[in-house]
Amino acid sequence: MIAWLFRFQSLFGLVLVFVAAVVFSPVRDGELLFLDSGNLFNVVRAMSEIGILAVGMTFVILVGGIDLSVGSVLGLASVGAAVLLVRQDFGVLPAVLVVLAAGLVFGLLQGVVTAKLGIQAFIVTLAGMQIARALARIWSGGQGVEIAYGDAPGRAPMAFSLLGERTFNGLVPIPALIFAVVAGLAALLLRVTAFSRHVYAIGGNEKAARLSGVPVNRVKILVFGLCGLLAALAGIVHAGQLNYGGPNDGSMAELDAIAAVVIGGAGLSGGRGTVVGTVAGALLVGVLRNILTLNNVDSNVQLLIIGLVIVAAAGLQRLRPAAVG
Amino acid sequence: MPKRARGALSLLVGVALVATVAAACGTTSENAGGGPAEPKPCGGAGGKYTIGVSQANVAEPYRERMDADIRQAAAGVPQFTVNFADAQQDNSKQVEQVENFLTQKIDLLIISPNEATPLTSVVKKAYEQGVPVLVLDRKVNGDSFTSFIGADNFDIGRKAGEFVAQTLLPGGGRVAEIKGLSGSSPAKERSDGFKLGIGGRNIEIVASADGDWLRDRGRQQADALLKGTPGIQVVYAHNDPMGEGAYLAAQDAGLSGIKIVGIDGLPIEAGGIKAVEAGRLAATFVYPTGGKEAVEAARKILVDCQQVPKVQGLPIERVTPENAAEVYARLNAGS
């Protein structure tokens, strides 16, 4: 039970923050503003891009790595989607495929350099962060690429704009739905497959894993590929939500994603963490930011509070009994 | 890599892909047929009004000054309560903050967008809910807003170019350009405008670099440009802090004859007008924040129940050593 509490600390944190948000919610016309369904879905929508990044980041952190490039890859993918749709007259499916493939390849390459050349992931992805940002600016021609919709050449197909819309009677934002699907599949992948056993084994003790026949390099490369792929997906969602490919967008998003993973109970040394924890971590930050903003708390104070939450989450993991790994 | 794992991974990839496209296809458009805003009945002088200010990035002195201008002007209107949000240069965060304002049911939105296109749809949403929207500095697309208040970045670049061509280098010459953050729209517009301004005058931009709007980056880039390219006579910086950085670089390189032109002309101690007065910049151009004008427009709409013009262009003013002290005093009058 105790072990479970630590394992899913962010889930309990989320419940706590949620209750606090209800208690502190401003009231307007007899209604709690926080509990308004539109507001709750806004929270999930706002966190969906960071959430998708954080899911990919969870895998990388589980194998003891880190990926600093995801924010830049998000920007690159948003530019890529915009340029392909608007300037190259791609259809939605080919454009999405090309951009996802680009993200996957970018991630795989980082994985290859990390695993095969033995350079630390921090350094490889720090370089990747600069490279992806540079590519985004070059590809966009140094300016944000506006996405206008319609059938004429130079316009994107209407279908793409639906990424910014809502479904189920205009209630559920599509990005939130995509986030949910990604999180669900990732959770499944981390529970039931041999891949999952390998990931945890590498994070727990890479040498031992290698000796016991785990294809360490291959798993690592795939994990970085997956992270790049999801970063590209987040970038596509970004472009669709904002009708814009932003060469500077997503900067610092990697840190928000890492924060979500850490609040979710993962350790940066690897081997510990869950997708459920990460998702709860991301939502916790979203709810916190929302309730603080609804109460007009100064944005600098908000940063301070979120910083303290990260420290608290990491601190809690230090208290975790060693045996429950 | 075991087969099962590979299978699961490709499944994940595939489904994520299908989810993106398919989810996007089976929905109804939420904003379909959104007509023009049905304005709320005007409350007049007896009401209390909450104004939400969505600022792109308070870390920039220019935008900090904009917030300060709004705060100061709003203090003079007893009916107004103003809430500020800072998007920290993040388009997504700014969308979220405007949505939060709408949840709070604000009476009027003042927004200075980080970039135009990404903020267009949420501004439209606010406008269509009947919330008057005042857009400052950077326009959004379309016309779903109440009023745009601001100056023109292209125009201010052009004026800087004309000043260089007519006053600093009447016989032609060599210019270095320190640009704003690559990929941001004002950097592009201030650059394009400048090129038009110097056109046909035998002036050549011999070197350029991105200074990211920052003083230290401006200095670093100017260091390299001045060493790498001989004969630079004028440095054109897209904002004053980068101009100040270029000044330091020129001093450092022993090139005291270089003239530096900046933009923004903030009327604060650390701003460009003071730098012109002290002789570090040859000129700057005041890019007004529009904060005061926005509160004035808000008062007209909410308290006086009047219409405001759709576009309110703000004048650009040239600041040289001759008028610097006067402009500084005038822009700070009443504060």
PDB file of N, CA, C and O in Angstrom, chain B residues 107-137:
ATOM      1  N   ASP B 107     -14.936  41.582 -18.500  1.00  0.00           N
ATOM      2  CA  ASP B 107     -15.793  42.495 -19.251  1.00  0.00           C
ATOM      3  C   ASP B 107     -15.106  43.034 -20.495  1.00  0.00           C
ATOM      4  O   ASP B 107     -15.768  43.519 -21.413  1.00  0.00           O
ATOM      5  N   LEU B 108     -13.784  42.976 -20.517  1.00  0.00           N
ATOM      6  CA  LEU B 108     -13.047  43.467 -21.682  1.00  0.00           C
ATOM      7  C   LEU B 108     -11.670  42.831 -21.697  1.00  0.00           C
ATOM      8  O   LEU B 108     -11.070  42.587 -20.649  1.00  0.00           O
ATOM      9  N   LEU B 109     -11.205  42.532 -22.911  1.00  0.00           N
ATOM     10  CA  LEU B 109      -9.887  41.908 -23.051  1.00  0.00           C
ATOM     11  C   LEU B 109      -8.934  42.865 -23.753  1.00  0.00           C
ATOM     12  O   LEU B 109      -9.248  43.404 -24.812  1.00  0.00           O
ATOM     13  N   ILE B 110      -7.776  43.077 -23.129  1.00  0.00           N
ATOM     14  CA  ILE B 110      -6.695  43.779 -23.816  1.00  0.00           C
ATOM     15  C   ILE B 110      -5.619  42.737 -24.068  1.00  0.00           C
ATOM     16  O   ILE B 110      -5.174  42.057 -23.146  1.00  0.00           O
ATOM     17  N   ILE B 111      -5.221  42.575 -25.324  1.00  0.00           N
ATOM     18  CA  ILE B 111      -4.235  41.544 -25.619  1.00  0.00           C
ATOM     19  C   ILE B 111      -3.128  42.084 -26.507  1.00  0.00           C
ATOM     20  O   ILE B 111      -3.373  42.795 -27.480  1.00  0.00           O
ATOM     21  N   SER B 112      -1.902  41.777 -26.126  1.00  0.00           N
ATOM     22  CA  SER B 112      -0.760  42.054 -26.976  1.00  0.00           C
ATOM     23  C   SER B 112      -0.207  40.690 -27.398  1.00  0.00           C
ATOM     24  O   SER B 112       0.496  40.037 -26.647  1.00  0.00           O
ATOM     25  N   PRO B 113      -0.590  40.250 -28.600  1.00  0.00           N
ATOM     26  CA  PRO B 113      -0.299  38.855 -28.983  1.00  0.00           C
ATOM     27  C   PRO B 113       1.188  38.588 -29.149  1.00  0.00           C
ATOM     28  O   PRO B 113       1.920  39.433 -29.651  1.00  0.00           O
ATOM     29  N   ASN B 114       1.603  37.416 -28.750  1.00  0.00           N
ATOM     30  CA  ASN B 114       2.975  36.976 -28.979  1.00  0.00           C
ATOM     31  C   ASN B 114       3.227  36.859 -30.482  1.00  0.00           C
ATOM     32  O   ASN B 114       4.233  37.343 -30.992  1.00  0.00           O
ATOM     33  N   GLU B 115       2.316  36.193 -31.183  1.00  0.00           N
ATOM     34  CA  GLU B 115       2.322  36.179 -32.649  1.00  0.00           C
ATOM     35  C   GLU B 115       0.869  36.285 -33.100  1.00  0.00           C
ATOM     36  O   GLU B 115      -0.036  35.879 -32.369  1.00  0.00           O
ATOM     37  N   ALA B 116       0.666  36.794 -34.293  1.00  0.00           N
ATOM     38  CA  ALA B 116      -0.688  37.083 -34.741  1.00  0.00           C
ATOM     39  C   ALA B 116      -1.540  35.824 -34.944  1.00  0.00           C
ATOM     40  O   ALA B 116      -2.562  35.623 -34.278  1.00  0.00           O
ATOM     41  N   THR B 117      -1.109  34.959 -35.862  1.00  0.00           N
ATOM     42  CA  THR B 117      -1.962  33.845 -36.275  1.00  0.00           C
ATOM     43  C   THR B 117      -2.380  32.916 -35.138  1.00  0.00           C
ATOM     44  O   THR B 117      -3.554  32.562 -35.028  1.00  0.00           O
ATOM     45  N   PRO B 118      -1.450  32.510 -34.268  1.00  0.00           N
ATOM     46  CA  PRO B 118      -1.851  31.549 -33.236  1.00  0.00           C
ATOM     47  C   PRO B 118      -2.910  32.094 -32.273  1.00  0.00           C
ATOM     48  O   PRO B 118      -3.651  31.327 -31.679  1.00  0.00           O
ATOM     49  N   LEU B 119      -2.964  33.408 -32.123  1.00  0.00           N
ATOM     50  CA  LEU B 119      -3.906  33.970 -31.165  1.00  0.00           C
ATOM     51  C   LEU B 119      -5.231  34.366 -31.808  1.00  0.00           C
ATOM     52  O   LEU B 119      -6.182  34.730 -31.135  1.00  0.00           O
ATOM     53  N   THR B 120      -5.277  34.273 -33.141  1.00  0.00           N
ATOM     54  CA  THR B 120      -6.459  34.765 -33.849  1.00  0.00           C
ATOM     55  C   THR B 120      -7.734  34.069 -33.404  1.00  0.00           C
ATOM     56  O   THR B 120      -8.738  34.711 -33.138  1.00  0.00           O
ATOM     57  N   SER B 121      -7.683  32.730 -33.280  1.00  0.00           N
ATOM     58  CA  SER B 121      -8.954  32.048 -33.063  1.00  0.00           C
ATOM     59  C   SER B 121      -9.478  32.257 -31.645  1.00  0.00           C
ATOM     60  O   SER B 121     -10.683  32.361 -31.440  1.00  0.00           O
ATOM     61  N   VAL B 122      -8.596  32.366 -30.663  1.00  0.00           N
ATOM     62  CA  VAL B 122      -9.095  32.573 -29.303  1.00  0.00           C
ATOM     63  C   VAL B 122      -9.592  34.012 -29.119  1.00  0.00           C
ATOM     64  O   VAL B 122     -10.555  34.264 -28.397  1.00  0.00           O
ATOM     65  N   VAL B 123      -8.960  34.940 -29.826  1.00  0.00           N
ATOM     66  CA  VAL B 123      -9.444  36.324 -29.797  1.00  0.00           C
ATOM     67  C   VAL B 123     -10.827  36.399 -30.440  1.00  0.00           C
ATOM     68  O   VAL B 123     -11.737  37.062 -29.945  1.00  0.00           O
ATOM     69  N   LYS B 124     -10.977  35.652 -31.530  1.00  0.00           N
ATOM     70  CA  LYS B 124     -12.269  35.607 -32.217  1.00  0.00           C
ATOM     71  C   LYS B 124     -13.339  35.032 -31.285  1.00  0.00           C
ATOM     72  O   LYS B 124     -14.468  35.532 -31.215  1.00  0.00           O
ATOM     73  N   LYS B 125     -12.940  33.993 -30.547  1.00  0.00           N
ATOM     74  CA  LYS B 125     -13.871  33.358 -29.608  1.00  0.00           C
ATOM     75  C   LYS B 125     -14.351  34.366 -28.562  1.00  0.00           C
ATOM     76  O   LYS B 125     -15.546  34.467 -28.272  1.00  0.00           O
ATOM     77  N   ALA B 126     -13.410  35.130 -28.028  1.00  0.00           N
ATOM     78  CA  ALA B 126     -13.768  36.148 -27.032  1.00  0.00           C
ATOM     79  C   ALA B 126     -14.713  37.168 -27.642  1.00  0.00           C
ATOM     80  O   ALA B 126     -15.759  37.501 -27.077  1.00  0.00           O
ATOM     81  N   TYR B 127     -14.349  37.627 -28.816  1.00  0.00           N
ATOM     82  CA  TYR B 127     -15.134  38.664 -29.497  1.00  0.00           C
ATOM     83  C   TYR B 127     -16.535  38.164 -29.780  1.00  0.00           C
ATOM     84  O   TYR B 127     -17.522  38.889 -29.610  1.00  0.00           O
ATOM     85  N   GLU B 128     -16.631  36.888 -30.186  1.00  0.00           N
ATOM     86  CA  GLU B 128     -17.955  36.343 -30.512  1.00  0.00           C
ATOM     87  C   GLU B 128     -18.786  36.052 -29.268  1.00  0.00           C
ATOM     88  O   GLU B 128     -19.995  35.878 -29.355  1.00  0.00           O
ATOM     89  N   GLN B 129     -18.129  35.999 -28.116  1.00  0.00           N
ATOM     90  CA  GLN B 129     -18.900  35.881 -26.873  1.00  0.00           C
ATOM     91  C   GLN B 129     -19.356  37.243 -26.371  1.00  0.00           C
ATOM     92  O   GLN B 129     -19.933  37.362 -25.298  1.00  0.00           O
ATOM     93  N   GLY B 130     -19.064  38.273 -27.137  1.00  0.00           N
ATOM     94  CA  GLY B 130     -19.512  39.607 -26.762  1.00  0.00           C
ATOM     95  C   GLY B 130     -18.550  40.363 -25.867  1.00  0.00           C
ATOM     96  O   GLY B 130     -18.894  41.408 -25.331  1.00  0.00           O
ATOM     97  N   VAL B 131     -17.333  39.839 -25.697  1.00  0.00           N
ATOM     98  CA  VAL B 131     -16.329  40.554 -24.915  1.00  0.00           C
ATOM     99  C   VAL B 131     -15.585  41.514 -25.842  1.00  0.00           C
ATOM    100  O   VAL B 131     -15.008  41.071 -26.829  1.00  0.00           O
ATOM    101  N   PRO B 132     -15.601  42.802 -25.552  1.00  0.00           N
ATOM    102  CA  PRO B 132     -14.834  43.723 -26.408  1.00  0.00           C
ATOM    103  C   PRO B 132     -13.346  43.397 -26.315  1.00  0.00           C
ATOM    104  O   PRO B 132     -12.843  43.113 -25.223  1.00  0.00           O
ATOM    105  N   VAL B 133     -12.671  43.394 -27.465  1.00  0.00           N
ATOM    106  CA  VAL B 133     -11.253  43.033 -27.489  1.00  0.00           C
ATOM    107  C   VAL B 133     -10.424  44.172 -28.060  1.00  0.00           C
ATOM    108  O   VAL B 133     -10.668  44.623 -29.180  1.00  0.00           O
ATOM    109  N   LEU B 134      -9.453  44.638 -27.295  1.00  0.00           N
ATOM    110  CA  LEU B 134      -8.516  45.637 -27.789  1.00  0.00           C
ATOM    111  C   LEU B 134      -7.179  44.938 -28.027  1.00  0.00           C
ATOM    112  O   LEU B 134      -6.613  44.346 -27.120  1.00  0.00           O
ATOM    113  N   VAL B 135      -6.713  45.005 -29.280  1.00  0.00           N
ATOM    114  CA  VAL B 135      -5.468  44.335 -29.644  1.00  0.00           C
ATOM    115  C   VAL B 135      -4.356  45.379 -29.701  1.00  0.00           C
ATOM    116  O   VAL B 135      -4.481  46.383 -30.391  1.00  0.00           O
ATOM    117  N   LEU B 136      -3.278  45.120 -28.972  1.00  0.00           N
ATOM    118  CA  LEU B 136      -2.178  46.083 -28.925  1.00  0.00           C
ATOM    119  C   LEU B 136      -0.947  45.558 -29.651  1.00  0.00           C
ATOM    120  O   LEU B 136      -0.644  44.372 -29.593  1.00  0.00           O
ATOM    121  N   ASP B 137      -0.224  46.467 -30.287  1.00  0.00           N
ATOM    122  CA  ASP B 137       1.082  46.225 -30.885  1.00  0.00           C
ATOM    123  C   ASP B 137       1.046  45.289 -32.083  1.00  0.00           C
ATOM    124  O   ASP B 137       1.396  45.679 -33.186  1.00  0.00           O
TER     125      ASP B 137
END
